[in-house]
XYZ file of C-alpha atoms in Angstrom:
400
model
C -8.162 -33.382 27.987
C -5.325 -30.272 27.353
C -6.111 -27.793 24.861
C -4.464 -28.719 21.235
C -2.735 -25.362 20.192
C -2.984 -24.788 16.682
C -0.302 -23.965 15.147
C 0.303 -22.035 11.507
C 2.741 -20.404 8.937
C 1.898 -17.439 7.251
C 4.016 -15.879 4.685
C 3.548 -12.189 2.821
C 6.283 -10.425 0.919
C 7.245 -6.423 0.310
C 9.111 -5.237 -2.963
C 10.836 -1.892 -2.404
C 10.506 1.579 -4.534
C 12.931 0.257 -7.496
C 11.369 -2.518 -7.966
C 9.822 -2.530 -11.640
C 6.512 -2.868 -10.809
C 6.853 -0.068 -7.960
C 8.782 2.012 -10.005
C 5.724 2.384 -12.423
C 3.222 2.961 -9.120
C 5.174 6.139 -7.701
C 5.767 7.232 -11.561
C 1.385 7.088 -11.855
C 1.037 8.731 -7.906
C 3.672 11.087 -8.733
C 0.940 12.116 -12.005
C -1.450 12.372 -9.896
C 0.254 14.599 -6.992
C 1.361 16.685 -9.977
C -2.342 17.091 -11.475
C -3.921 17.804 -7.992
C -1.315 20.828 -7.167
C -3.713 23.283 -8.985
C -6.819 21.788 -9.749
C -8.421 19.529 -6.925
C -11.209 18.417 -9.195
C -8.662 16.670 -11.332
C -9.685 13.569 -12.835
C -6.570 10.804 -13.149
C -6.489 7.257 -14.410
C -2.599 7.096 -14.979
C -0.707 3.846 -15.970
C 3.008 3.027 -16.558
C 5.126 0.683 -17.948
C 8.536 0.577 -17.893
C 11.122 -1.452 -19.450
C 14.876 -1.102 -20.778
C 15.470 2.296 -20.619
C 11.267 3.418 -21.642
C 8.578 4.913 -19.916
C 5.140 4.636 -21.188
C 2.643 6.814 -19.643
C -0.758 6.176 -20.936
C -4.796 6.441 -19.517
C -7.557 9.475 -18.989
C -6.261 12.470 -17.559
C -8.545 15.633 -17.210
C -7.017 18.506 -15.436
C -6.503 22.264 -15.634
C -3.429 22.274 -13.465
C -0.266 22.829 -16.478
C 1.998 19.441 -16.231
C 5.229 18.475 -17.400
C 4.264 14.687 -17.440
C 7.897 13.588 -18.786
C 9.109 15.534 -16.086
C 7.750 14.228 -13.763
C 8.104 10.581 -14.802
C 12.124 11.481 -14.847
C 12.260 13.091 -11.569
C 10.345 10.209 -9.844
C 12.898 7.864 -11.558
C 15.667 9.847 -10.408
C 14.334 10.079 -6.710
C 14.252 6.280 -6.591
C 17.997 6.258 -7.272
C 18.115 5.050 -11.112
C 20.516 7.626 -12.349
C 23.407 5.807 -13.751
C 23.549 4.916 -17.373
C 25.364 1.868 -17.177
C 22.556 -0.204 -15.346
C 19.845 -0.148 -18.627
C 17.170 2.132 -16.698
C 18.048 6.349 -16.176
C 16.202 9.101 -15.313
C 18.329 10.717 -17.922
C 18.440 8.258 -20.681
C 15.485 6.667 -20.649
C 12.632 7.650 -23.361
C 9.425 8.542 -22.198
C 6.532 7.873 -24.316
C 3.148 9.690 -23.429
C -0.483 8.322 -24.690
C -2.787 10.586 -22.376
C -6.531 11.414 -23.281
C -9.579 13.071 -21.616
C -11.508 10.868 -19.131
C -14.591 9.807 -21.030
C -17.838 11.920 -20.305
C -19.771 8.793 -19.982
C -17.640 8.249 -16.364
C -17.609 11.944 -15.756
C -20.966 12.752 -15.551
C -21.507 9.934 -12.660
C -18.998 10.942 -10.816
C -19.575 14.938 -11.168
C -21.769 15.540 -8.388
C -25.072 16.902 -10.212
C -24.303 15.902 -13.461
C -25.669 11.979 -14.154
C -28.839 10.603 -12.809
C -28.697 10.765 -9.144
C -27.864 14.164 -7.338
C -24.736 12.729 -5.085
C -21.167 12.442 -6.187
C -21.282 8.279 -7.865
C -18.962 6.422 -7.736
C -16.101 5.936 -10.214
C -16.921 2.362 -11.076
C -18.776 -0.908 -9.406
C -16.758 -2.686 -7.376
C -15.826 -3.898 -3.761
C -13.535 -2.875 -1.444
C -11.920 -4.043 1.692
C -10.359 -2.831 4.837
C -8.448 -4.928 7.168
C -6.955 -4.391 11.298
C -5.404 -6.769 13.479
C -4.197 -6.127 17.148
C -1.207 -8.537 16.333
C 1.378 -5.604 16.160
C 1.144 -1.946 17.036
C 0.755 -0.298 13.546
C -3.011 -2.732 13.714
C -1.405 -4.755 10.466
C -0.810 -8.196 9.969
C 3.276 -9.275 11.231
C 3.878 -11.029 8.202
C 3.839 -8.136 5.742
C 4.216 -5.383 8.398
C 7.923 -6.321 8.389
C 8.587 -7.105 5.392
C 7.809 -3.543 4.423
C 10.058 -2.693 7.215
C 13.076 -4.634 6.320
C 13.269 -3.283 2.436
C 12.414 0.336 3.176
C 15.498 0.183 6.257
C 17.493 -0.982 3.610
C 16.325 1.677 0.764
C 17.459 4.276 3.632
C 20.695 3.026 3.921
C 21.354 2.505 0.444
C 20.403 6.937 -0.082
C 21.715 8.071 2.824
C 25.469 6.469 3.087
C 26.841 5.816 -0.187
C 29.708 5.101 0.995
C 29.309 2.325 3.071
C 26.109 1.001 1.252
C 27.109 2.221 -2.509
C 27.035 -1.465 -3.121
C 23.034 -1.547 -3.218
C 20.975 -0.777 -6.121
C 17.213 -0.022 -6.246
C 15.689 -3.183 -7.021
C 14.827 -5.121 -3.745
C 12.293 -7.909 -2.792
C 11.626 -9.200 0.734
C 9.754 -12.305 2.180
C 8.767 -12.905 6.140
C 7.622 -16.212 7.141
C 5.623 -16.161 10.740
C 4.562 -19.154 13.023
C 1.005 -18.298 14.750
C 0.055 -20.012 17.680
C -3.623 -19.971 18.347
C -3.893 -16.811 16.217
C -0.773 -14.923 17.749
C 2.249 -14.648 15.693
C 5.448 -16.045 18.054
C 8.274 -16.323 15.511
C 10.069 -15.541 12.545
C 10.060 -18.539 10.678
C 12.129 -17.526 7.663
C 13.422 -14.208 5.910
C 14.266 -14.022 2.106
C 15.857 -11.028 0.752
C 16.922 -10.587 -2.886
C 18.522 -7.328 -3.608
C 20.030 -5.759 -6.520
C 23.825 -5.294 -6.259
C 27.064 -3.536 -8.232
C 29.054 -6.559 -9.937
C 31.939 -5.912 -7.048
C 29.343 -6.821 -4.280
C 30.604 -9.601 -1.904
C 27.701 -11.766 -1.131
C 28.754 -12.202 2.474
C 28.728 -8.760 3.740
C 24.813 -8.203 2.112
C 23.879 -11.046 4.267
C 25.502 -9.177 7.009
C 23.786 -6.214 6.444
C 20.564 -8.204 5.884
C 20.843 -9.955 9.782
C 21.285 -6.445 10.785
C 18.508 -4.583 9.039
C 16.079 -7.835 10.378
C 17.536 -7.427 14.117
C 16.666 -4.003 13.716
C 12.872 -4.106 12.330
C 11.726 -6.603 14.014
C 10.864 -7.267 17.505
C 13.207 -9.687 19.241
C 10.156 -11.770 20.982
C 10.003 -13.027 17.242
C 13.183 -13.758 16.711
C 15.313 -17.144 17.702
C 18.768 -18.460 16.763
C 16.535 -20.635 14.134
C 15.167 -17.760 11.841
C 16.203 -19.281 8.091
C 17.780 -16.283 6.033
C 17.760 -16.697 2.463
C 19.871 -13.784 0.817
C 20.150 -13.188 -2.577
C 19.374 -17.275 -3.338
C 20.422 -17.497 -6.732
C 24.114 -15.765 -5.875
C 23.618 -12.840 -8.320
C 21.229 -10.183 -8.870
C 23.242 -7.268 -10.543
C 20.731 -6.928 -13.594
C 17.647 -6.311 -12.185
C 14.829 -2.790 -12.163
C 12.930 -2.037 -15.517
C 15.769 -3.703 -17.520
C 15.525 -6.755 -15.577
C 11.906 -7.133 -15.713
C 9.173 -4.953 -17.197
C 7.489 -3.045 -14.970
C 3.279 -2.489 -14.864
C 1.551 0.123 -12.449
C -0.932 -2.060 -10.220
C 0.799 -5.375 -10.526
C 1.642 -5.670 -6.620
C -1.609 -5.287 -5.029
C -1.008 -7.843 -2.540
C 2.026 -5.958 -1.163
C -0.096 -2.592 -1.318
C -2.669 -4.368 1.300
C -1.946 -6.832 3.373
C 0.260 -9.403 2.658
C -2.686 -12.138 1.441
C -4.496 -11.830 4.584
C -8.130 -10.379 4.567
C -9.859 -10.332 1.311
C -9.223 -7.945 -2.078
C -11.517 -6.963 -4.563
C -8.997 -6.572 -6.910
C -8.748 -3.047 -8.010
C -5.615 -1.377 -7.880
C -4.533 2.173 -5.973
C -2.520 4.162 -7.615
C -2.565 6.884 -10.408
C -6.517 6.595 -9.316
C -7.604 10.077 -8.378
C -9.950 9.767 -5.342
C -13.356 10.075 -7.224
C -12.558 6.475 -7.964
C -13.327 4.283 -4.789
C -11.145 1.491 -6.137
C -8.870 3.519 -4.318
C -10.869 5.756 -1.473
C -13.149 3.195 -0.761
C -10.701 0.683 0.297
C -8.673 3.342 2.015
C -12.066 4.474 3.841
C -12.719 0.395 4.903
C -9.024 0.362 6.449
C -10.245 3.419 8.323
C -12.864 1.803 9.560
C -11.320 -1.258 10.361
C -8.607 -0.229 11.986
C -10.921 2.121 14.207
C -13.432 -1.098 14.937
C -10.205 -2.578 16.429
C -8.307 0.257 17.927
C -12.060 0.632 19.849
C -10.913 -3.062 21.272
C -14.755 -3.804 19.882
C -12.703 -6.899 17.861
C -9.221 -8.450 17.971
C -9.507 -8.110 14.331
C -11.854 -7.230 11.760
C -12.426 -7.193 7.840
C -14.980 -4.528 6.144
C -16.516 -4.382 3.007
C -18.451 -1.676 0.587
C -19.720 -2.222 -2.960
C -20.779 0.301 -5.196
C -22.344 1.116 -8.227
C -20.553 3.302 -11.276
C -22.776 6.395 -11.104
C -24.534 5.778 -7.476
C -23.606 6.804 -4.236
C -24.580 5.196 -1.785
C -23.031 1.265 -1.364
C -24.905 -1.426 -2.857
C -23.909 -3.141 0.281
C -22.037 -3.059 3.365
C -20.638 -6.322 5.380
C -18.697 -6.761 8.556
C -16.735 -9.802 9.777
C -14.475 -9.862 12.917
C -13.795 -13.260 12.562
C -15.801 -14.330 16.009
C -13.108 -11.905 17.877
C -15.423 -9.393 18.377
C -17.535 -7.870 21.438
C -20.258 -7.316 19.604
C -22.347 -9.320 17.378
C -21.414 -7.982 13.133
C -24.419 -7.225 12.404
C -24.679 -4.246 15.038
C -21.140 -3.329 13.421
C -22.640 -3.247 10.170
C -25.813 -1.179 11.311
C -23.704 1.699 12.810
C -21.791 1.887 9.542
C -25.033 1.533 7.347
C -26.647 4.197 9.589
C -23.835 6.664 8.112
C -23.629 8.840 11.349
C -19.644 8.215 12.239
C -18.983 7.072 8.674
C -19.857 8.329 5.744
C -19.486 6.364 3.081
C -20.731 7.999 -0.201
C -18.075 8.546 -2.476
C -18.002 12.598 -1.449
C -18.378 11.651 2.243
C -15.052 9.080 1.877
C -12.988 12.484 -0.202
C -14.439 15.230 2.205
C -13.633 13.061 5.647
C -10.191 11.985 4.647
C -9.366 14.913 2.645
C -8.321 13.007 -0.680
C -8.473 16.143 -2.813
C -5.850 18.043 -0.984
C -3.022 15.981 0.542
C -0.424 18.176 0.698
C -2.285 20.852 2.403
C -2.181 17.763 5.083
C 1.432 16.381 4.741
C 1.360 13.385 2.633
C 1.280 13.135 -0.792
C -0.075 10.257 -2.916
C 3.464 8.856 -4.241
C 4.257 7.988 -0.912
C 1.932 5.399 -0.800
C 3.130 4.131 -3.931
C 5.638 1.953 -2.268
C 6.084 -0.169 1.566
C 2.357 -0.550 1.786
C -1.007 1.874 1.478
C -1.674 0.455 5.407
C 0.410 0.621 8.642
C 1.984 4.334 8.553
C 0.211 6.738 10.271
C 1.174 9.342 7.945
C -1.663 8.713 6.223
C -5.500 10.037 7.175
C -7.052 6.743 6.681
C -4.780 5.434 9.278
C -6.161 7.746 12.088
C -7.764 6.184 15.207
C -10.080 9.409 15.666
C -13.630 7.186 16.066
C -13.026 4.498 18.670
C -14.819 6.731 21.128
C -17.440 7.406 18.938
C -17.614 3.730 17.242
C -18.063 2.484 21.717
C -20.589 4.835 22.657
C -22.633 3.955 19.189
C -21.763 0.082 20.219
C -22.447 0.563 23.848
C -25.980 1.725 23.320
C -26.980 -1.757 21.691
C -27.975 -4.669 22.669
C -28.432 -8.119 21.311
């Protein structure tokens, strides 16, 4: 009897840096990035919402570094490209509303290392956090949203750097890849759906154009056939669209901060977190992980998990799953993590290893994560593939 080949469709989508929702993100990293500059130890919960031409900034800030909040909630709206009056959202025009307080000393002294009832730095909050790798493309992220990130951040560089040929765009952008996986190995583009704000002059025709182009560009041509569906701009008219469009909410797109639906997620959001909540480091720290497990080749793929404790350091529990890909069994994974000796995973160990306290000393900056995806760009520390020689000796000694 042949082997059946199973076959599946697997969709994940990518909204670019004017979207609404991402607008608010980069406006709550770019706090954050602004707080750290002089004072390491600051302490950030930062939301945003945004809507016809407002900014709300509100949450628990604690810092000594001196901060021009509105600011910097106008210069990260300008960045994006929002600087015309005419479209119901400006850096310039806009009102910005701020509704900051202290972080509560009830947090703070359980995640001050010394200060609450256990010695170590706690964590932040109780929770669980996941990490996720794939071999199915280079970057070790899943296809689906790996290129969907791609295709709205080539078009976001167009749109800033040639005005003149792309003044047509606007900020607001949402994308949508469709991949067929045969046995577990994406083979083709099924379907691409881009919906892109526009100026009311735009001919439909040459976006879809551009869109064909951008796609032939990003993605590999082993995925892509004369049958690839394009849906561009489906409704026929997006001119209205950003914060006056749609209000806007920081953490509202954690999906397209991970990856894409596949893999599992606790549910906490990333940004305007400062590090000392492992909402944010932990999962960062699990992608590390992850992504090491499989750049090892100890798995074809591979999920991990932490959860924590507000106030306690150490993980409550720690869980493996390569989804039967791996060399080893997961529970010999899951005892060289547990044992702490390549990974540490206390809430100090996560900030000291990855160096979440000072990223510009290291070339990134928080905001930038704030839009195209947390995962995949190896600008990032958590992205590094420093501990597959340590992760196969530590595997290699083991039996089972």
């Amino acid at each position: 009897m042949s082997k059946i080949k199973t076959e599946h469709v697997f969709t994940s989508e990518s909204v670019s840096e004017g979207h609404p929702d991402k607008v608010c993100d980069q406006i709550s990293d770019a706090v954050l990035d602004a707080c750290l500059q002089d004072d390491p130890e600051s302490r950030v919960a930062c939301e945003t919402l945004t809507t016809t031409d407002l900014i709300v900034l509100s949450g628990e800030i604690t810092t000594s570094s001196k901060v021009d909040f509105e600011a910097v909630a106008r210069q990260t709206v300008a960045d994006i490209g929002y600087v015309s009056d005419d479209i119901g959202f400006s850096a310039t025009g806009c009102k910005v509303f701020l509704c900051l307080h202290p972080q509560s000393p009830d947090i703070s002294q359980g995640v001050t290392e010394g200060a609450g009832l256990h010695e170590d730095q706690g964590a932040g909050d109780q929770g669980m956090m996941f990490g996720y790798a794939t071999d199915e493309t280079p970057e070790l992220m899943p296809a689906p949203i790996l290129y969907a990130h791609k295709i709205v951040h080539r078009l976001a560089e167009l749109r800033k750097s040639d005005a003149d040929h792309y003044g047509y765009l606007r900020p607001d952008s949402k994308s949508q890849v469709s991949i067929r996986y045969r046995e577990g190995v994406p083979v083709a583009v099924e379907s691409v759906v881009v919906s892109h704000q526009h100026s009311e002059d735009m001919d439909k025709a040459t976006l879809e154009e551009l869109v064909r182009e951008v796609v032939a560009e990003v993605i590999p041509g082993k995925l892509r056939n004369k049958d690839v569906k394009y849906f561009v701009n489906p409704t026929g008219r997006f001119v209205v669209g950003g914060p006056h469009g749609d209000t806007g909410l920081t953490g509202r797109k954690i999906i397209v901060d991970t990856y894409g639906g596949v893999g599992s997620h606790g549910g906490g959001a990333f940004s305007g977190k400062d590090p000392s909540k492992v909402d944010r480091s932990a999962a960062y720290m699990c992608r590390y992980i992850a992504k090491n497990i499989v750049a090892a080749k100890l798995a074809k793929k591979c999920e991990v998990q932490a959860a924590y404790a507000i106030g306690v350091a150490a993980p409550v529990s720690v869980n493996v799953d390569t989804y039967g890909t791996g060399d080893i069994d997961d529970q010999v994974l899951k005892n060289i993590l547990v044992a702490g000796e390549i990974f540490d995973l206390r809430p100090k160990g996560i900030v000291d290893s990855l160096a979440l306290k000072h990223p510009k000393k290291n070339g990134w900056h928080y905001q930038q994560t704030a839009a195209y995806g947390h995962f995949g760009r190896n600008l990032f520390p958590w992205e590094k593939t420093d501990k597959t020689e340590a992760l196969s000796e530590a595997a290699g000694g083991i039996t089972w």
